[in-house]
Amino acid sequence: MATFVHLTPATGAAGIRRSGIKARGERRGVYLFPVLASYPLTHQWLRELGRRQGSRGTVAVHVRLPDDEPVAVGRYGQSDREVTAAEAVRQIRELGDGALGWEVFLPRAVARGEVRQVRAVRQVAGWRYFPGSHGVTPCVCVGCVQPGTYGSRRLRERRPHPMDGPAPTSRVLLARLGRAEERGDTAALVDTLRWYELRRRGPVERLAPLAAHPDPGVRRALARAVAEWSTPGADGLLRELAGDAVTEVRQTVAVALSFRRTEAAAALLAVLGRDSSAAVRDASVDGLVECGTPEAEAVLALLADDPVASVRATVALLTEERAGPGSGRVGVSR
């Protein structure tokens, strides 16, 4: 058995002891790091995660996985090399201090029986921003410098970032969109759609043709861009993207729908909950749990007996979390 640690805000400790660790994010999984002889190396992510999560405290969750459990390993943002859990531990142990910034990704939830210990830790170890960042000019993008954190306002005043200032006007964004389409520049299209996701609400009829763009990255960016729009036509656009032939696009749509509270979104989540891809079904669970409609509950009941274990685990964790003490709600029974 391989032992890993998962660092998370202390506010979730009770839920983890009760239900395990649920799969999160677009990749739908849990980030871990092997428990090594070196305490600072094992807990290297403490300061960075503490900077992002606030000052409410952090707990270390010890998890034991079978040696042959499939995981992905690599540096931050590059953890896509698929190996077994035992091999991931071996590779990171051999790196020594070179393992700073490395992570292990488990592409499923962690069951309650796999959690061995939940303990408090002090934020006295680790790096901030990235390993070796001391003396390096910090990045001031919206992902690295969060509003309200210590020194963030002064840092942004000294080094303003394009994504922090006023968003380009709708006219400018539409012009960028047109030029990117003429050049066939997918990177520029994705960048422009990012602005629509962050700050602007564009004309749906102008963005709708991108649902047929040959690059799935553009189609995924489009789904993320309209995820929280209340603009008429947004639900129809997501419905079109939900029928995409590429699994990753349908998975992104399922995640996007979890942010919507419309009848059309609830109906579409019920459809994606029956998708042929386990990844799409798993991604739809979060939104289905939030819907609470009879149709959503019926789909969740089916997913509770899904042939794929990771989907069943996600349903069990999220429905039990929803039906926690004092919620007055009952989770899906199996």
mmCIF file of N, CA, C and O in Angstrom, residues 62-135:
data_model
loop_
_atom_site.group_PDB
_atom_site.id
_atom_site.type_symbol
_atom_site.label_atom_id
_atom_site.label_comp_id
_atom_site.label_asym_id
_atom_site.label_seq_id
_atom_site.Cartn_x
_atom_site.Cartn_y
_atom_site.Cartn_z
ATOM 1 N N HIS A 62 -4.164 11.810 5.453
ATOM 2 C CA HIS A 62 -3.335 10.696 5.004
ATOM 3 C C HIS A 62 -4.224 9.662 4.321
ATOM 4 O O HIS A 62 -5.245 9.228 4.867
ATOM 5 N N VAL A 63 -3.811 9.274 3.130
ATOM 6 C CA VAL A 63 -4.590 8.368 2.288
ATOM 7 C C VAL A 63 -3.715 7.179 1.911
ATOM 8 O O VAL A 63 -2.547 7.352 1.532
ATOM 9 N N ARG A 64 -4.271 5.976 1.983
ATOM 10 C CA ARG A 64 -3.547 4.778 1.555
ATOM 11 C C ARG A 64 -4.239 4.185 0.341
ATOM 12 O O ARG A 64 -5.451 3.941 0.349
ATOM 13 N N LEU A 65 -3.445 3.939 -0.697
ATOM 14 C CA LEU A 65 -3.954 3.398 -1.948
ATOM 15 C C LEU A 65 -3.225 2.108 -2.294
ATOM 16 O O LEU A 65 -2.044 1.936 -1.926
ATOM 17 N N PRO A 66 -3.864 1.198 -3.011
ATOM 18 C CA PRO A 66 -3.174 -0.013 -3.469
ATOM 19 C C PRO A 66 -1.977 0.351 -4.346
ATOM 20 O O PRO A 66 -2.010 1.351 -5.077
ATOM 21 N N ASP A 67 -0.929 -0.438 -4.299
ATOM 22 C CA ASP A 67 0.274 -0.144 -5.077
ATOM 23 C C ASP A 67 -0.011 -0.061 -6.573
ATOM 24 O O ASP A 67 0.660 0.684 -7.295
ATOM 25 N N ASP A 68 -0.993 -0.815 -7.044
ATOM 26 C CA ASP A 68 -1.267 -0.829 -8.487
ATOM 27 C C ASP A 68 -2.362 0.162 -8.892
ATOM 28 O O ASP A 68 -2.849 0.124 -10.023
ATOM 29 N N GLU A 69 -2.736 1.064 -7.997
ATOM 30 C CA GLU A 69 -3.763 2.061 -8.306
ATOM 31 C C GLU A 69 -3.270 3.006 -9.412
ATOM 32 O O GLU A 69 -2.197 3.598 -9.303
ATOM 33 N N PRO A 70 -4.026 3.204 -10.496
ATOM 34 C CA PRO A 70 -3.590 4.127 -11.572
ATOM 35 C C PRO A 70 -3.650 5.585 -11.102
ATOM 36 O O PRO A 70 -4.678 6.046 -10.600
ATOM 37 N N VAL A 71 -2.551 6.305 -11.255
ATOM 38 C CA VAL A 71 -2.480 7.728 -10.925
ATOM 39 C C VAL A 71 -1.692 8.428 -12.028
ATOM 40 O O VAL A 71 -1.153 7.780 -12.932
ATOM 41 N N ALA A 72 -1.632 9.747 -11.938
ATOM 42 C CA ALA A 72 -0.803 10.545 -12.847
ATOM 43 C C ALA A 72 0.187 11.324 -12.001
ATOM 44 O O ALA A 72 -0.131 11.748 -10.879
ATOM 45 N N VAL A 73 1.389 11.521 -12.522
ATOM 46 C CA VAL A 73 2.444 12.178 -11.745
ATOM 47 C C VAL A 73 3.172 13.172 -12.627
ATOM 48 O O VAL A 73 3.246 13.016 -13.846
ATOM 49 N N GLY A 74 3.687 14.230 -12.005
ATOM 50 C CA GLY A 74 4.459 15.232 -12.734
ATOM 51 C C GLY A 74 4.499 16.532 -11.971
ATOM 52 O O GLY A 74 3.979 16.644 -10.859
ATOM 53 N N ARG A 75 5.139 17.541 -12.569
ATOM 54 C CA ARG A 75 5.162 18.863 -11.959
ATOM 55 C C ARG A 75 3.795 19.517 -12.067
ATOM 56 O O ARG A 75 2.935 19.078 -12.828
ATOM 57 N N TYR A 76 3.608 20.585 -11.281
ATOM 58 C CA TYR A 76 2.329 21.294 -11.268
ATOM 59 C C TYR A 76 1.915 21.685 -12.688
ATOM 60 O O TYR A 76 2.682 22.268 -13.448
ATOM 61 N N GLY A 77 0.684 21.331 -13.040
ATOM 62 C CA GLY A 77 0.176 21.637 -14.364
ATOM 63 C C GLY A 77 0.628 20.667 -15.432
ATOM 64 O O GLY A 77 0.210 20.766 -16.583
ATOM 65 N N GLN A 78 1.498 19.697 -15.078
ATOM 66 C CA GLN A 78 2.009 18.732 -16.049
ATOM 67 C C GLN A 78 1.876 17.299 -15.537
ATOM 68 O O GLN A 78 2.576 16.393 -15.992
ATOM 69 N N SER A 79 0.981 17.106 -14.562
ATOM 70 C CA SER A 79 0.839 15.773 -13.959
ATOM 71 C C SER A 79 -0.066 14.908 -14.827
ATOM 72 O O SER A 79 -1.223 14.663 -14.505
ATOM 73 N N ASP A 80 0.488 14.466 -15.950
ATOM 74 C CA ASP A 80 -0.300 13.682 -16.887
ATOM 75 C C ASP A 80 0.377 12.368 -17.277
ATOM 76 O O ASP A 80 -0.128 11.649 -18.142
ATOM 77 N N ARG A 81 1.517 12.053 -16.647
ATOM 78 C CA ARG A 81 2.200 10.784 -16.941
ATOM 79 C C ARG A 81 1.575 9.683 -16.099
ATOM 80 O O ARG A 81 1.689 9.676 -14.873
ATOM 81 N N GLU A 82 0.909 8.750 -16.723
ATOM 82 C CA GLU A 82 0.159 7.715 -16.005
ATOM 83 C C GLU A 82 1.080 6.602 -15.532
ATOM 84 O O GLU A 82 1.805 5.994 -16.321
ATOM 85 N N VAL A 83 1.034 6.344 -14.230
ATOM 86 C CA VAL A 83 1.824 5.289 -13.601
ATOM 87 C C VAL A 83 0.981 4.666 -12.494
ATOM 88 O O VAL A 83 -0.160 5.071 -12.257
ATOM 89 N N THR A 84 1.536 3.690 -11.796
ATOM 90 C CA THR A 84 0.864 3.148 -10.621
ATOM 91 C C THR A 84 1.229 3.985 -9.402
ATOM 92 O O THR A 84 2.187 4.761 -9.419
ATOM 93 N N ALA A 85 0.487 3.815 -8.322
ATOM 94 C CA ALA A 85 0.751 4.574 -7.093
ATOM 95 C C ALA A 85 2.147 4.281 -6.561
ATOM 96 O O ALA A 85 2.872 5.185 -6.143
ATOM 97 N N ALA A 86 2.542 3.007 -6.576
ATOM 98 C CA ALA A 86 3.869 2.640 -6.074
ATOM 99 C C ALA A 86 4.965 3.263 -6.924
ATOM 100 O O ALA A 86 5.986 3.733 -6.409
ATOM 101 N N GLU A 87 4.773 3.293 -8.251
ATOM 102 C CA GLU A 87 5.766 3.888 -9.136
ATOM 103 C C GLU A 87 5.850 5.394 -8.925
ATOM 104 O O GLU A 87 6.947 5.982 -8.982
ATOM 105 N N ALA A 88 4.720 6.046 -8.672
ATOM 106 C CA ALA A 88 4.730 7.485 -8.411
ATOM 107 C C ALA A 88 5.546 7.803 -7.164
ATOM 108 O O ALA A 88 6.335 8.751 -7.149
ATOM 109 N N VAL A 89 5.363 7.006 -6.116
ATOM 110 C CA VAL A 89 6.139 7.210 -4.882
ATOM 111 C C VAL A 89 7.623 7.025 -5.159
ATOM 112 O O VAL A 89 8.457 7.814 -4.711
ATOM 113 N N ARG A 90 7.968 5.986 -5.916
ATOM 114 C CA ARG A 90 9.386 5.715 -6.210
ATOM 115 C C ARG A 90 10.010 6.867 -6.989
ATOM 116 O O ARG A 90 11.103 7.330 -6.659
ATOM 117 N N GLN A 91 9.310 7.349 -8.021
ATOM 118 C CA GLN A 91 9.861 8.423 -8.846
ATOM 119 C C GLN A 91 10.087 9.691 -8.034
ATOM 120 O O GLN A 91 11.137 10.343 -8.150
ATOM 121 N N ILE A 92 9.132 10.061 -7.213
ATOM 122 C CA ILE A 92 9.267 11.295 -6.432
ATOM 123 C C ILE A 92 10.331 11.152 -5.354
ATOM 124 O O ILE A 92 11.111 12.081 -5.095
ATOM 125 N N ARG A 93 10.402 9.966 -4.726
ATOM 126 C CA ARG A 93 11.425 9.754 -3.692
ATOM 127 C C ARG A 93 12.827 9.882 -4.286
ATOM 128 O O ARG A 93 13.733 10.457 -3.668
ATOM 129 N N GLU A 94 13.030 9.372 -5.489
ATOM 130 C CA GLU A 94 14.350 9.427 -6.112
ATOM 131 C C GLU A 94 14.743 10.837 -6.532
ATOM 132 O O GLU A 94 15.926 11.128 -6.687
ATOM 133 N N LEU A 95 13.762 11.727 -6.717
ATOM 134 C CA LEU A 95 14.067 13.102 -7.113
ATOM 135 C C LEU A 95 14.669 13.923 -5.975
ATOM 136 O O LEU A 95 15.343 14.923 -6.215
ATOM 137 N N GLY A 96 14.424 13.531 -4.726
ATOM 138 C CA GLY A 96 14.906 14.304 -3.592
ATOM 139 C C GLY A 96 14.331 15.706 -3.599
ATOM 140 O O GLY A 96 13.126 15.898 -3.807
ATOM 141 N N ASP A 97 15.187 16.724 -3.403
ATOM 142 C CA ASP A 97 14.713 18.104 -3.412
ATOM 143 C C ASP A 97 14.218 18.538 -4.788
ATOM 144 O O ASP A 97 13.529 19.555 -4.911
ATOM 145 N N GLY A 98 14.564 17.763 -5.815
ATOM 146 C CA GLY A 98 14.075 18.076 -7.150
ATOM 147 C C GLY A 98 12.587 17.832 -7.310
ATOM 148 O O GLY A 98 12.003 18.171 -8.344
ATOM 149 N N ALA A 99 11.947 17.244 -6.284
ATOM 150 C CA ALA A 99 10.509 16.978 -6.343
ATOM 151 C C ALA A 99 9.680 18.179 -5.923
ATOM 152 O O ALA A 99 8.446 18.084 -5.853
ATOM 153 N N LEU A 100 10.329 19.321 -5.644
ATOM 154 C CA LEU A 100 9.572 20.529 -5.302
ATOM 155 C C LEU A 100 8.689 20.927 -6.489
ATOM 156 O O LEU A 100 9.168 21.058 -7.619
ATOM 157 N N GLY A 101 7.416 21.125 -6.214
ATOM 158 C CA GLY A 101 6.482 21.484 -7.268
ATOM 159 C C GLY A 101 5.836 20.297 -7.951
ATOM 160 O O GLY A 101 4.998 20.461 -8.832
ATOM 161 N N TRP A 102 6.163 19.079 -7.522
ATOM 162 C CA TRP A 102 5.570 17.884 -8.118
ATOM 163 C C TRP A 102 4.262 17.545 -7.407
ATOM 164 O O TRP A 102 4.012 17.983 -6.281
ATOM 165 N N GLU A 103 3.437 16.750 -8.061
ATOM 166 C CA GLU A 103 2.160 16.344 -7.499
ATOM 167 C C GLU A 103 1.740 15.003 -8.093
ATOM 168 O O GLU A 103 2.241 14.589 -9.140
ATOM 169 N N VAL A 104 0.825 14.354 -7.399
ATOM 170 C CA VAL A 104 0.224 13.108 -7.875
ATOM 171 C C VAL A 104 -1.275 13.350 -7.998
ATOM 172 O O VAL A 104 -1.886 13.928 -7.097
ATOM 173 N N PHE A 105 -1.848 12.923 -9.108
ATOM 174 C CA PHE A 105 -3.287 13.137 -9.340
ATOM 175 C C PHE A 105 -3.991 11.787 -9.386
ATOM 176 O O PHE A 105 -3.647 10.912 -10.182
ATOM 177 N N LEU A 106 -4.981 11.638 -8.505
ATOM 178 C CA LEU A 106 -5.822 10.445 -8.479
ATOM 179 C C LEU A 106 -7.118 10.767 -9.218
ATOM 180 O O LEU A 106 -7.889 11.615 -8.764
ATOM 181 N N PRO A 107 -7.399 10.115 -10.349
ATOM 182 C CA PRO A 107 -8.564 10.491 -11.164
ATOM 183 C C PRO A 107 -9.886 9.931 -10.653
ATOM 184 O O PRO A 107 -10.690 9.411 -11.420
ATOM 185 N N ARG A 108 -10.111 10.044 -9.382
ATOM 186 C CA ARG A 108 -11.372 9.597 -8.772
ATOM 187 C C ARG A 108 -11.451 10.170 -7.367
ATOM 188 O O ARG A 108 -10.506 10.805 -6.873
ATOM 189 N N ALA A 109 -12.564 9.935 -6.706
ATOM 190 C CA ALA A 109 -12.700 10.346 -5.312
ATOM 191 C C ALA A 109 -11.956 9.374 -4.394
ATOM 192 O O ALA A 109 -11.615 8.241 -4.783
ATOM 193 N N VAL A 110 -11.704 9.811 -3.164
ATOM 194 C CA VAL A 110 -11.091 8.957 -2.151
ATOM 195 C C VAL A 110 -12.186 8.492 -1.192
ATOM 196 O O VAL A 110 -12.874 9.314 -0.586
ATOM 197 N N ALA A 111 -12.355 7.194 -1.100
ATOM 198 C CA ALA A 111 -13.400 6.642 -0.237
ATOM 199 C C ALA A 111 -13.045 6.829 1.232
ATOM 200 O O ALA A 111 -11.869 6.990 1.593
ATOM 201 N N ARG A 112 -14.059 6.793 2.085
ATOM 202 C CA ARG A 112 -13.841 6.987 3.521
ATOM 203 C C ARG A 112 -12.878 5.939 4.080
ATOM 204 O O ARG A 112 -12.030 6.238 4.933
ATOM 205 N N GLY A 113 -12.974 4.700 3.604
ATOM 206 C CA GLY A 113 -12.099 3.642 4.114
ATOM 207 C C GLY A 113 -10.649 3.811 3.737
ATOM 208 O O GLY A 113 -9.772 3.178 4.341
ATOM 209 N N GLU A 114 -10.362 4.666 2.735
ATOM 210 C CA GLU A 114 -8.973 4.899 2.321
ATOM 211 C C GLU A 114 -8.329 6.036 3.100
ATOM 212 O O GLU A 114 -7.123 6.261 2.983
ATOM 213 N N VAL A 115 -9.107 6.779 3.879
ATOM 214 C CA VAL A 115 -8.574 7.858 4.713
ATOM 215 C C VAL A 115 -8.091 7.256 6.027
ATOM 216 O O VAL A 115 -8.864 6.666 6.778
ATOM 217 N N ARG A 116 -6.805 7.385 6.303
ATOM 218 C CA ARG A 116 -6.210 6.797 7.514
ATOM 219 C C ARG A 116 -6.086 7.765 8.668
ATOM 220 O O ARG A 116 -6.140 7.386 9.834
ATOM 221 N N GLN A 117 -5.923 9.046 8.363
ATOM 222 C CA GLN A 117 -5.703 10.026 9.428
ATOM 223 C C GLN A 117 -5.998 11.419 8.905
ATOM 224 O O GLN A 117 -5.728 11.735 7.747
ATOM 225 N N VAL A 118 -6.586 12.243 9.758
ATOM 226 C CA VAL A 118 -6.793 13.660 9.464
ATOM 227 C C VAL A 118 -6.212 14.440 10.627
ATOM 228 O O VAL A 118 -6.670 14.300 11.765
ATOM 229 N N ARG A 119 -5.182 15.240 10.362
ATOM 230 C CA ARG A 119 -4.517 15.943 11.466
ATOM 231 C C ARG A 119 -4.226 17.389 11.076
ATOM 232 O O ARG A 119 -4.087 17.713 9.901
ATOM 233 N N ALA A 120 -4.142 18.223 12.079
ATOM 234 C CA ALA A 120 -3.836 19.638 11.855
ATOM 235 C C ALA A 120 -2.349 19.803 11.574
ATOM 236 O O ALA A 120 -1.512 19.049 12.081
ATOM 237 N N VAL A 121 -2.011 20.764 10.745
ATOM 238 C CA VAL A 121 -0.608 21.073 10.454
ATOM 239 C C VAL A 121 -0.425 22.579 10.518
ATOM 240 O O VAL A 121 -1.367 23.351 10.305
ATOM 241 N N ARG A 122 0.799 22.995 10.793
ATOM 242 C CA ARG A 122 1.123 24.413 10.828
ATOM 243 C C ARG A 122 1.761 24.831 9.517
ATOM 244 O O ARG A 122 2.514 24.076 8.911
ATOM 245 N N GLN A 123 1.465 26.046 9.077
ATOM 246 C CA GLN A 123 1.989 26.520 7.810
ATOM 247 C C GLN A 123 3.395 27.083 8.000
ATOM 248 O O GLN A 123 3.640 28.283 7.866
ATOM 249 N N VAL A 124 4.326 26.202 8.316
ATOM 250 C CA VAL A 124 5.703 26.628 8.550
ATOM 251 C C VAL A 124 6.642 26.088 7.488
ATOM 252 O O VAL A 124 7.831 26.376 7.505
ATOM 253 N N ALA A 125 6.139 25.286 6.568
ATOM 254 C CA ALA A 125 6.985 24.685 5.543
ATOM 255 C C ALA A 125 6.439 25.030 4.175
ATOM 256 O O ALA A 125 5.270 25.381 4.021
ATOM 257 N N GLY A 126 7.313 24.913 3.169
ATOM 258 C CA GLY A 126 6.863 25.049 1.803
ATOM 259 C C GLY A 126 7.284 26.340 1.131
ATOM 260 O O GLY A 126 7.983 27.176 1.701
ATOM 261 N N TRP A 127 6.854 26.481 -0.095
ATOM 262 C CA TRP A 127 7.173 27.624 -0.925
ATOM 263 C C TRP A 127 5.885 28.362 -1.283
ATOM 264 O O TRP A 127 4.789 27.831 -1.126
ATOM 265 N N ARG A 128 6.040 29.590 -1.780
ATOM 266 C CA ARG A 128 4.887 30.351 -2.254
ATOM 267 C C ARG A 128 5.063 30.650 -3.741
ATOM 268 O O ARG A 128 6.175 30.880 -4.201
ATOM 269 N N TYR A 129 3.957 30.632 -4.438
ATOM 270 C CA TYR A 129 3.906 30.915 -5.877
ATOM 271 C C TYR A 129 4.493 29.765 -6.699
ATOM 272 O O TYR A 129 3.804 29.149 -7.490
ATOM 273 N N PHE A 130 5.780 29.461 -6.512
ATOM 274 C CA PHE A 130 6.402 28.315 -7.169
ATOM 275 C C PHE A 130 7.762 28.083 -6.516
ATOM 276 O O PHE A 130 8.333 28.992 -5.910
ATOM 277 N N PRO A 131 8.311 26.854 -6.589
ATOM 278 C CA PRO A 131 9.619 26.594 -5.982
ATOM 279 C C PRO A 131 10.694 27.521 -6.551
ATOM 280 O O PRO A 131 10.767 27.739 -7.760
ATOM 281 N N GLY A 132 11.501 28.089 -5.639
ATOM 282 C CA GLY A 132 12.550 29.002 -6.078
ATOM 283 C C GLY A 132 12.053 30.379 -6.439
ATOM 284 O O GLY A 132 12.737 31.134 -7.131
ATOM 285 N N SER A 133 10.861 30.746 -5.955
ATOM 286 C CA SER A 133 10.273 32.035 -6.334
ATOM 287 C C SER A 133 10.917 33.216 -5.611
ATOM 288 O O SER A 133 10.749 34.357 -6.031
ATOM 289 N N HIS A 134 11.632 32.958 -4.514
ATOM 290 C CA HIS A 134 12.230 34.060 -3.751
ATOM 291 C C HIS A 134 13.214 34.827 -4.634
ATOM 292 O O HIS A 134 14.118 34.250 -5.234
ATOM 293 N N GLY A 135 13.019 36.124 -4.734
ATOM 294 C CA GLY A 135 13.886 36.959 -5.564
ATOM 295 C C GLY A 135 13.452 37.065 -7.013
ATOM 296 O O GLY A 135 14.085 37.769 -7.795
#
